[in-house]
Amino acid sequence: MKRPEMLGRVQAHSNAWDMIVVGGGATGVGVAIDAATRGYEVLLLEQSDFGKGTSSRSTKLAHGGVRYLEQGNIGLVMEALKERGLLLQNAPHLVSDLAFIVPNYDWWEAPFYGLGLKLYQLLAGKYGFGKSRLLSREETLEHLPTLKTEGLRGGAVYYDGQFDDARLLIHMVFTAFEQGATLLNYAEVTGLTKDSQGFVDGVVARDAETGEEFRARAKVVINATGAFSDRLRRTAEPSVAPMIVPSQGIHLVFGPEFLPGESAIMVPHTSDGRVLFAIPWHGHTLVGTTDTPIADATLEPVAMEQEIEFILSTAGQYLGKAPTRADVLSVFAGIRPLVRAAAVANTAALSRDHVIHIDSSGLMTIGGGKWTTYRHMAEDCVDQAATLAQLPERPCVTHHLNIHGFHASAGQFGHLAVYGSDAIEIRKLIEDDALLGEPLHPALPYVRAEVIWAARDEMSRTVEDALARRTRALFLNAGAALEMAPVVADLMAAELGWTEIVKAKQVAAFRDVASNYVLC
Ligand SMILES: Cc1cc2nc3c(=O)[nH]c(=O)nc-3n(C[C@H](O)[C@H](O)[C@H](O)COP(=O)(O)OP(=O)(O)OC[C@H]3O[C@@H](n4cnc5c(N)ncnc54)[C@H](O)[C@@H]3O)c2cc1C
């Protein structure tokens, strides 16, 4: 995948596309895969990097949502559990099952959670992961040796899926591309064009690298901009009622010493009535999340002080050694694109989790949902879009579509496992030049070849792309990522022909962003 080639395709395309998708997160890229595999001509435009929005900032769980079960939303849980199973089948190099343990400190918790989690397991049917069961106090501590022992009675274990969100996304971009879609990052949609009857028939966009504006026509424009959805809707119709209620969630990342085993902790009820997870992820401990209403979405949201304190104190209630600010290696925030159901009057297709909404201008917006259900959301959306655009009806084929890099035993590639079969290409780079096998930082497993691969084949355009979303350095250890930046800039400069000035600007821009991930 090369950006200049994608841009060339856009410039050469004088006809109307069947569909233009705005937004390169899980939702938009999922729609691009679905549309391309049905044989529709599709263009996706992302204003920043693929996954720059919420889709790189999740808890990284492919899950049915235990908490929806408690709310009695069985249909939603079953749908998500099925998608979880399909995701594991279609991307085994990127999704794995993980044991989650609910520690029990009260007498009623074992029967209550034991029963609920058994139901959760049963609802997955043939898409089931491991079997849930009750654990003795000793077994619980074997799985979670760092758990607070005072008052601990035992635990309940259940299984869910875990993945690397930004990496899955880039493999999805690859998948869409291989199916014929054109996907361009750093291309912001700044306006929508309309036909003589006032219906949206295309977009005005700006290439962020050159500043040049371009136009593209489409039979239908799909707004998959997540928390930014209302902004694009207002471009077409300034008076539309908002449909998104943005809510921020943050995560703190610690070293592996806080969760040395291979199991995660799930706290079903925090003091603010939410679920809290502590999860082993890429050799670190990921703890989150919060749910803080915010006024408006920004592309680089910042964790609030009270959110940080909340996670530290809640984690401290469950861990033998309470983590402190000094232990935090990285902090990141994301924005949930929750849908305000009441605002959506003329809704074309409604599942309880996601919403497909068509404004009177003909702009189609897909909102809500979650990472886990992206494939199902895309299927619904493309069904509706094809009808709206009067395209020939074609069935969805993504149920059993392998995601790029598919590899049944990627574990053999060590830390390159997340690349699936692409790990072979990265190893070849190292075979040709042993220097590329050198680690970029002693605290993280990443090697130079990954930066080369990302710039050459994964449309990585900035130092931040390489450190935040192609590798996950920024999310795992922001201090280490800051130290890696100059070398990454050198490597990328050689690939992308940057001057010394561009290189310095890239490092400075990365430092700016990374400062939000470091706790002072
Ligand atoms: C804290 C947190 C934890 C979560 N954990 C989980 C989890 O464990 N499992 C799970 O299944 N789900 C989880 N979710 C939900 C999941 O992450 C989101 O539902 C999903 O990522 C939303 O994807 P999206 O593509 O709709 O939005 P985004 O990923 O935000 O993508 C929208 C994109 O549109 C782009 N864009 C905006 N305006 C324009 C424009 N004018 N032109 C071009 N591009 C534009 C943005 O740059 C952005 O990249 C979590 C969410 C949060 C906030």
Short mmCIF file of C-alpha atoms in Angstrom, two decimals, residues 190-387:
data_model
loop_
_atom_site.label_atom_id
_atom_site.label_comp_id
_atom_site.label_asym_id
_atom_site.label_seq_id
_atom_site.Cartn_x
_atom_site.Cartn_y
_atom_site.Cartn_z
CA THR A 190 -13.96 19.77 4.29
CA GLY A 191 -17.27 20.01 2.45
CA LEU A 192 -20.02 18.12 0.70
CA THR A 193 -21.30 18.84 -2.79
CA LYS A 194 -24.96 18.61 -3.76
CA ASP A 195 -26.85 18.00 -6.99
CA SER A 196 -29.53 20.29 -8.42
CA GLN A 197 -32.13 18.73 -6.10
CA GLY A 198 -30.08 19.34 -2.99
CA PHE A 199 -28.88 15.77 -2.48
CA VAL A 200 -25.30 15.11 -1.43
CA ASP A 201 -23.42 13.84 -4.47
CA GLY A 202 -19.78 14.13 -3.48
CA VAL A 203 -17.11 15.59 -1.25
CA VAL A 204 -14.59 18.38 -1.20
CA ALA A 205 -11.37 17.22 0.44
CA ARG A 206 -7.93 18.56 1.22
CA ASP A 207 -4.69 16.64 0.86
CA ALA A 208 -2.99 17.51 4.17
CA GLU A 209 0.46 16.83 2.69
CA THR A 210 0.24 19.30 -0.19
CA GLY A 211 -2.62 21.51 0.97
CA GLU A 212 -4.33 20.92 -2.38
CA GLU A 213 -8.08 20.68 -2.54
CA PHE A 214 -9.80 18.02 -4.61
CA ARG A 215 -13.34 16.91 -5.31
CA ALA A 216 -14.77 13.44 -5.72
CA ARG A 217 -18.30 12.46 -6.71
CA ALA A 218 -20.27 9.53 -5.30
CA LYS A 219 -23.64 7.84 -5.60
CA VAL A 220 -23.76 7.82 -1.81
CA VAL A 221 -21.57 9.44 0.85
CA ILE A 222 -21.22 7.54 4.13
CA ASN A 223 -20.32 9.48 7.24
CA ALA A 224 -18.25 7.16 9.47
CA THR A 225 -16.51 9.89 11.43
CA GLY A 226 -17.36 8.53 14.89
CA ALA A 227 -17.41 11.24 17.53
CA PHE A 228 -17.12 13.85 14.72
CA SER A 229 -20.28 12.71 12.93
CA ASP A 230 -22.41 15.74 13.73
CA ARG A 231 -19.74 18.08 12.39
CA LEU A 232 -19.93 16.50 8.95
CA ARG A 233 -23.72 16.30 9.09
CA ARG A 234 -23.84 20.05 9.79
CA THR A 235 -21.72 20.64 6.67
CA ALA A 236 -24.64 19.33 4.63
CA GLU A 237 -27.43 20.76 6.80
CA PRO A 238 -26.46 23.30 9.46
CA SER A 239 -29.69 22.81 11.42
CA VAL A 240 -29.63 19.02 11.95
CA ALA A 241 -30.29 17.80 15.48
CA PRO A 242 -27.12 16.28 16.97
CA MET A 243 -27.05 12.49 17.18
CA ILE A 244 -23.75 11.89 19.00
CA VAL A 245 -23.13 12.23 22.72
CA PRO A 246 -19.35 12.13 23.15
CA SER A 247 -18.00 10.46 26.27
CA GLN A 248 -14.33 10.13 27.17
CA GLY A 249 -12.61 7.03 28.51
CA ILE A 250 -8.98 6.78 29.55
CA HIS A 251 -6.46 4.01 30.20
CA LEU A 252 -3.28 3.91 32.25
CA VAL A 253 -0.43 1.61 31.24
CA PHE A 254 1.97 0.09 33.76
CA GLY A 255 4.81 -2.39 33.67
CA PRO A 256 4.16 -6.16 33.73
CA GLU A 257 4.93 -6.40 37.45
CA PHE A 258 1.35 -5.31 38.26
CA LEU A 259 -0.13 -8.26 36.35
CA PRO A 260 2.62 -10.81 35.79
CA GLY A 261 0.41 -13.75 34.74
CA GLU A 262 -1.60 -14.31 31.59
CA SER A 263 -5.01 -13.49 33.08
CA ALA A 264 -6.90 -10.23 33.31
CA ILE A 265 -8.86 -8.77 36.23
CA MET A 266 -12.43 -7.69 35.67
CA VAL A 267 -14.08 -5.52 38.30
CA PRO A 268 -17.81 -5.55 37.52
CA HIS A 269 -18.82 -2.60 39.70
CA THR A 270 -16.58 0.36 40.37
CA SER A 271 -17.65 3.19 42.65
CA ASP A 272 -19.07 5.02 39.60
CA GLY A 273 -21.02 1.94 38.54
CA ARG A 274 -18.75 0.97 35.65
CA VAL A 275 -16.61 -1.99 34.73
CA LEU A 276 -12.84 -1.76 35.24
CA PHE A 277 -10.34 -4.02 33.49
CA ALA A 278 -6.67 -4.67 34.22
CA ILE A 279 -5.29 -6.55 31.24
CA PRO A 280 -1.92 -7.94 30.21
CA TRP A 281 -1.19 -6.35 26.82
CA HIS A 282 2.05 -6.56 24.83
CA GLY A 283 4.05 -7.32 27.99
CA HIS A 284 2.50 -4.41 29.92
CA THR A 285 -0.55 -3.86 32.15
CA LEU A 286 -3.43 -1.88 30.69
CA VAL A 287 -5.99 -0.51 33.17
CA GLY A 288 -9.22 1.28 32.29
CA THR A 289 -11.59 2.81 31.74
CA THR A 290 -13.68 5.88 32.64
CA ASP A 291 -16.87 7.38 31.22
CA THR A 292 -16.74 11.17 31.35
CA PRO A 293 -19.24 13.24 29.35
CA ILE A 294 -17.47 15.89 27.27
CA ALA A 295 -18.77 18.85 25.31
CA ASP A 296 -17.06 18.19 22.00
CA ALA A 297 -14.74 15.71 20.32
CA THR A 298 -11.09 16.47 19.64
CA LEU A 299 -8.63 14.38 17.68
CA GLU A 300 -6.09 14.21 20.51
CA PRO A 301 -8.16 14.06 23.71
CA VAL A 302 -6.34 14.46 27.01
CA ALA A 303 -6.92 12.46 30.20
CA MET A 304 -8.41 14.53 33.00
CA GLU A 305 -6.88 14.61 36.46
CA GLN A 306 -9.98 13.11 38.12
CA GLU A 307 -9.99 10.23 35.61
CA ILE A 308 -6.36 9.43 36.39
CA GLU A 309 -7.03 9.54 40.13
CA PHE A 310 -10.10 7.33 39.74
CA ILE A 311 -8.20 4.60 37.90
CA LEU A 312 -5.26 4.71 40.28
CA SER A 313 -7.48 4.49 43.36
CA THR A 314 -9.76 1.76 41.94
CA ALA A 315 -6.76 -0.33 40.83
CA GLY A 316 -5.30 0.21 44.31
CA GLN A 317 -8.40 -1.41 45.85
CA TYR A 318 -7.68 -4.68 44.03
CA LEU A 319 -3.90 -4.88 43.69
CA GLY A 320 -1.63 -5.85 46.59
CA LYS A 321 0.75 -3.04 45.66
CA ALA A 322 -1.28 0.01 44.70
CA PRO A 323 0.08 1.70 41.54
CA THR A 324 1.09 5.34 41.79
CA ARG A 325 1.54 8.12 39.24
CA ALA A 326 5.25 7.30 39.12
CA ASP A 327 4.40 3.81 37.84
CA VAL A 328 2.40 5.09 34.86
CA LEU A 329 4.27 4.47 31.59
CA SER A 330 1.58 5.91 29.36
CA VAL A 331 -1.89 7.43 29.62
CA PHE A 332 -4.26 7.68 26.69
CA ALA A 333 -7.80 8.93 26.17
CA GLY A 334 -10.46 8.02 23.62
CA ILE A 335 -13.96 9.26 22.85
CA ARG A 336 -16.98 6.99 22.65
CA PRO A 337 -19.26 7.97 19.78
CA LEU A 338 -22.46 7.16 21.67
CA VAL A 339 -25.71 7.72 19.82
CA ARG A 340 -28.45 9.87 21.30
CA ALA A 341 -31.34 7.60 20.30
CA ALA A 342 -34.08 10.20 20.79
CA ALA A 343 -32.50 12.53 18.25
CA VAL A 344 -32.76 9.99 15.49
CA ALA A 345 -36.26 10.19 14.14
CA ASN A 346 -35.95 8.92 10.56
CA THR A 347 -33.62 6.05 11.25
CA ALA A 348 -33.15 3.68 8.35
CA ALA A 349 -31.85 0.71 10.24
CA LEU A 350 -31.58 0.36 13.92
CA SER A 351 -29.88 -2.29 15.92
CA ARG A 352 -29.72 -1.64 19.66
CA ASP A 353 -26.04 -0.95 19.42
CA HIS A 354 -25.44 0.98 16.23
CA VAL A 355 -27.52 3.39 14.21
CA ILE A 356 -27.67 4.10 10.50
CA HIS A 357 -29.24 7.46 9.89
CA ILE A 358 -30.06 9.24 6.65
CA ASP A 359 -30.42 13.02 6.69
CA SER A 360 -32.77 14.71 4.26
CA SER A 361 -29.69 15.68 2.22
CA GLY A 362 -29.11 11.97 1.60
CA LEU A 363 -25.95 11.90 3.74
CA MET A 364 -25.82 8.51 5.46
CA THR A 365 -24.28 8.37 8.94
CA ILE A 366 -23.29 5.20 10.75
CA GLY A 367 -22.79 5.82 14.44
CA GLY A 368 -22.39 4.05 17.77
CA GLY A 369 -21.58 0.36 17.94
CA LYS A 370 -18.23 -0.93 19.06
CA TRP A 371 -15.00 -2.29 17.68
CA THR A 372 -16.11 -5.90 18.12
CA THR A 373 -19.19 -5.46 15.95
CA TYR A 374 -17.60 -3.47 13.12
CA ARG A 375 -18.23 -6.23 10.54
CA HIS A 376 -21.92 -6.48 11.31
CA MET A 377 -22.25 -2.69 11.36
CA ALA A 378 -20.61 -2.54 7.93
CA GLU A 379 -22.93 -5.21 6.56
CA ASP A 380 -26.00 -3.25 7.69
CA CYS A 381 -24.57 0.01 6.39
CA VAL A 382 -23.65 -1.26 2.93
CA ASP A 383 -27.10 -2.92 2.58
CA GLN A 384 -28.69 0.47 3.23
CA ALA A 385 -26.20 2.44 1.17
CA ALA A 386 -26.66 0.19 -1.87
CA THR A 387 -30.42 0.70 -1.68
#
